[in-house]
Amino acid sequence: FQCPAWADLPTVPYKLDVYQGSQLVDSFDISDDKSFLFGRLADVVDIQLVHPSLSRVHFAIIHAPHQHTLYIMDMGSANKTLVNEQPLPPKEITKLSVGDSIIPGFDGNRYVLALPEGVQEPSDEKADSPTKEPEAEESSVGSALPDFSDAMKTIRFRVPTKASAEDAALKAAIEATNAAVATE
């Protein structure tokens, strides 16, 4: 897995809370890198999940250019990754929100995207007031996406169905990347 060039460090301290049934049993900090790989293969993944139904590299979480947006991608696992009980298409990036529930394979655990107590996600008002000019942000996102490694060119991106104004530049870049991949 090659982390996309458009990935960036988050500005909020995201975590994955791990539940067995309704019991909180663990928590993983996922705020100190641009992306995280999850799966069984300890030498490759960032967070090892031990269950026989999981693939060696099962799924990835990627921090997007809008620094308080995360995406998830099933890495082509044999037993799928569910988000809010819906299976992810393999190798397609899908937007995550705080409170979303992730179930990889037949793992009995549920991983819930969360923020530490007392921390709130930045509001949409802040996201609509970027520190950069919108044209500059769009061009930097657009120019970064075609620079994927050869492995990343095989990945199809899924455009968020409930895209907000802050996702417009990313949505255009995703559609351009999908069109480029389709013509190869």
Tab-separated table of C-alpha atoms in Angstrom:
chain	number	residue	atom	x	y	z
A	1	PHE	CA	0.000	0.000	0.000
A	2	GLN	CA	1.333	3.371	-1.022
A	3	CYS	CA	-0.194	6.234	0.958
A	4	PRO	CA	-1.821	8.670	-1.525
A	5	ALA	CA	0.050	11.929	-2.087
A	6	TRP	CA	-3.057	13.892	-1.068
A	7	ALA	CA	-3.159	12.343	2.424
A	8	ASP	CA	-2.267	14.616	5.324
A	9	LEU	CA	-1.932	14.547	9.098
A	10	PRO	CA	-5.184	15.210	10.975
A	11	THR	CA	-5.707	18.236	13.178
A	12	VAL	CA	-8.044	16.375	15.536
A	13	PRO	CA	-7.098	13.305	17.637
A	14	TYR	CA	-9.155	10.551	16.017
A	15	LYS	CA	-9.291	7.110	17.622
A	16	LEU	CA	-10.927	3.758	17.029
A	17	ASP	CA	-12.774	2.426	20.068
A	18	VAL	CA	-12.940	-1.375	20.115
A	19	TYR	CA	-16.139	-3.003	21.359
A	20	GLN	CA	-16.993	-6.622	22.083
A	21	GLY	CA	-20.762	-6.483	22.201
A	22	SER	CA	-21.524	-3.313	24.153
A	23	GLN	CA	-18.293	-3.506	26.205
A	24	LEU	CA	-15.464	-1.068	25.339
A	25	VAL	CA	-12.319	-3.241	25.455
A	26	ASP	CA	-9.603	-1.165	23.764
A	27	SER	CA	-8.861	2.007	21.821
A	28	PHE	CA	-6.365	2.823	19.059
A	29	ASP	CA	-5.009	6.334	18.439
A	30	ILE	CA	-5.166	6.983	14.701
A	31	SER	CA	-4.105	10.621	14.681
A	32	ASP	CA	-0.319	10.509	14.382
A	33	ASP	CA	0.107	9.457	10.746
A	34	LYS	CA	-1.414	10.102	7.305
A	35	SER	CA	-2.745	6.557	6.968
A	36	PHE	CA	-3.053	3.330	8.931
A	37	LEU	CA	-3.120	-0.266	7.709
A	38	PHE	CA	-5.054	-2.893	9.678
A	39	GLY	CA	-4.725	-6.658	9.380
A	40	ARG	CA	-2.934	-9.786	10.608
A	41	LEU	CA	0.572	-9.289	9.156
A	42	ALA	CA	2.520	-7.631	11.987
A	43	ASP	CA	5.525	-6.682	9.830
A	44	VAL	CA	3.370	-4.745	7.356
A	45	VAL	CA	0.338	-3.288	9.149
A	46	ASP	CA	0.288	-0.378	11.579
A	47	ILE	CA	-2.345	-1.964	13.821
A	48	GLN	CA	-2.396	-5.749	14.026
A	49	LEU	CA	-5.820	-7.382	14.346
A	50	VAL	CA	-5.694	-11.058	15.246
A	51	HIS	CA	-8.591	-13.087	13.876
A	52	PRO	CA	-8.422	-15.945	11.343
A	53	SER	CA	-11.061	-14.359	9.080
A	54	LEU	CA	-8.961	-11.236	8.553
A	55	SER	CA	-6.601	-10.750	5.647
A	56	ARG	CA	-2.922	-10.047	6.150
A	57	VAL	CA	-3.642	-6.446	5.101
A	58	HIS	CA	-7.401	-6.045	5.536
A	59	PHE	CA	-8.259	-2.332	5.385
A	60	ALA	CA	-6.695	1.135	5.445
A	61	ILE	CA	-7.795	4.408	6.997
A	62	ILE	CA	-6.540	7.542	5.242
A	63	HIS	CA	-6.652	11.147	6.464
A	64	ALA	CA	-7.839	13.389	3.628
A	65	PRO	CA	-6.820	16.916	2.552
A	66	HIS	CA	-9.645	18.453	4.549
A	67	GLN	CA	-7.804	17.601	7.722
A	68	HIS	CA	-10.877	16.521	9.647
A	69	THR	CA	-12.040	14.005	7.027
A	70	LEU	CA	-11.125	10.319	7.058
A	71	TYR	CA	-11.576	7.657	4.416
A	72	ILE	CA	-11.533	3.868	4.626
A	73	MET	CA	-10.595	1.348	1.966
A	74	ASP	CA	-11.006	-2.427	2.009
A	75	MET	CA	-7.716	-3.724	0.614
A	76	GLY	CA	-9.364	-6.541	-1.373
A	77	SER	CA	-9.884	-8.735	1.673
A	78	ALA	CA	-11.438	-12.172	1.259
A	79	ASN	CA	-14.063	-11.587	3.962
A	80	LYS	CA	-14.904	-7.911	3.344
A	81	THR	CA	-15.039	-4.899	5.637
A	82	LEU	CA	-18.400	-3.580	6.818
A	83	VAL	CA	-19.038	0.068	7.658
A	84	ASN	CA	-22.345	0.621	9.423
A	85	GLU	CA	-23.274	-2.956	8.415
A	86	GLN	CA	-22.727	-2.217	4.698
A	87	PRO	CA	-19.905	-4.049	2.842
A	88	LEU	CA	-17.266	-1.822	1.304
A	89	PRO	CA	-16.453	-2.397	-2.355
A	90	PRO	CA	-12.852	-3.651	-2.576
A	91	LYS	CA	-10.176	-1.026	-3.245
A	92	GLU	CA	-12.610	1.900	-3.248
A	93	ILE	CA	-12.160	4.798	-0.877
A	94	THR	CA	-15.252	5.647	1.198
A	95	LYS	CA	-15.737	8.584	3.578
A	96	LEU	CA	-15.914	7.879	7.328
A	97	SER	CA	-17.656	9.950	9.997
A	98	VAL	CA	-17.342	9.993	13.774
A	99	GLY	CA	-19.621	7.264	15.112
A	100	ASP	CA	-19.236	4.977	12.093
A	101	SER	CA	-18.873	1.308	12.996
A	102	ILE	CA	-16.268	-0.862	11.223
A	103	ILE	CA	-16.392	-4.671	11.283
A	104	PRO	CA	-13.576	-6.413	9.384
A	105	GLY	CA	-14.225	-9.985	8.266
A	106	PHE	CA	-15.939	-12.119	10.878
A	107	ASP	CA	-14.059	-10.491	13.742
A	108	GLY	CA	-16.317	-10.351	16.798
A	109	ASN	CA	-15.072	-6.827	17.501
A	110	ARG	CA	-16.631	-3.602	16.323
A	111	TYR	CA	-14.330	-0.607	15.740
A	112	VAL	CA	-16.043	2.765	16.172
A	113	LEU	CA	-14.494	6.001	14.898
A	114	ALA	CA	-14.430	8.427	17.807
A	115	LEU	CA	-12.846	11.507	19.319
A	116	PRO	CA	-11.569	11.733	22.913
A	117	GLU	CA	-14.076	12.978	25.459
A	118	GLY	CA	-14.446	16.756	25.288
A	119	VAL	CA	-12.974	17.035	21.780
A	120	GLN	CA	-15.300	18.091	18.977
A	121	GLU	CA	-14.870	17.798	15.231
A	122	PRO	CA	-14.306	21.119	13.485
A	123	SER	CA	-17.605	22.519	12.278
A	124	ASP	CA	-18.517	22.855	8.615
A	125	GLU	CA	-18.236	26.627	9.028
A	126	LYS	CA	-14.502	26.273	9.662
A	127	ALA	CA	-14.130	23.906	6.728
A	128	ASP	CA	-15.878	26.428	4.439
A	129	SER	CA	-13.347	29.099	5.476
A	130	PRO	CA	-10.015	27.619	4.432
A	131	THR	CA	-6.825	29.486	5.159
A	132	LYS	CA	-5.805	29.085	1.487
A	133	GLU	CA	-7.575	30.446	-1.548
A	134	PRO	CA	-10.067	27.840	-2.876
A	135	GLU	CA	-8.408	27.818	-6.338
A	136	ALA	CA	-5.022	27.035	-4.796
A	137	GLU	CA	-6.499	24.236	-2.694
A	138	GLU	CA	-8.291	22.718	-5.688
A	139	SER	CA	-5.192	22.806	-7.849
A	140	SER	CA	-3.028	21.263	-5.122
A	141	VAL	CA	-5.532	18.428	-4.642
A	142	GLY	CA	-5.938	17.915	-8.373
A	143	SER	CA	-2.222	17.913	-9.062
A	144	ALA	CA	-1.498	15.504	-6.207
A	145	LEU	CA	-3.975	12.794	-7.209
A	146	PRO	CA	-2.404	11.795	-10.560
A	147	ASP	CA	0.910	11.157	-8.753
A	148	PHE	CA	-0.275	7.809	-7.291
A	149	SER	CA	2.111	4.895	-7.531
A	150	ASP	CA	1.345	2.205	-10.140
A	151	ALA	CA	-0.307	0.096	-7.434
A	152	MET	CA	-2.678	2.916	-6.520
A	153	LYS	CA	-3.772	3.371	-10.165
A	154	THR	CA	-5.791	0.156	-9.904
A	155	ILE	CA	-7.932	1.580	-7.108
A	156	ARG	CA	-11.362	2.981	-7.916
A	157	PHE	CA	-12.615	5.810	-5.723
A	158	ARG	CA	-16.218	6.061	-4.625
A	159	VAL	CA	-17.541	9.599	-4.526
A	160	PRO	CA	-19.321	10.313	-1.217
A	161	THR	CA	-23.084	10.236	-1.714
A	162	LYS	CA	-23.679	13.055	0.766
A	163	ALA	CA	-20.871	15.359	-0.344
A	164	SER	CA	-20.775	18.748	1.348
A	165	ALA	CA	-19.371	21.965	-0.060
A	166	GLU	CA	-15.997	21.166	1.525
A	167	ASP	CA	-15.790	17.976	-0.562
A	168	ALA	CA	-16.234	19.675	-3.953
A	169	ALA	CA	-12.527	19.854	-4.845
A	170	LEU	CA	-11.884	16.314	-3.631
A	171	LYS	CA	-14.961	15.020	-5.496
A	172	ALA	CA	-13.740	16.590	-8.756
A	173	ALA	CA	-10.269	15.114	-8.251
A	174	ILE	CA	-11.737	11.666	-7.512
A	175	GLU	CA	-13.899	11.778	-10.643
A	176	ALA	CA	-10.881	12.828	-12.737
A	177	THR	CA	-8.825	9.972	-11.281
A	178	ASN	CA	-11.627	7.464	-11.988
A	179	ALA	CA	-11.824	8.703	-15.590
A	180	ALA	CA	-8.050	8.415	-16.010
A	181	VAL	CA	-8.022	4.883	-14.559
A	182	ALA	CA	-10.916	3.844	-16.813
A	183	THR	CA	-9.039	4.932	-19.941
A	184	GLU	CA	-5.880	2.948	-19.063
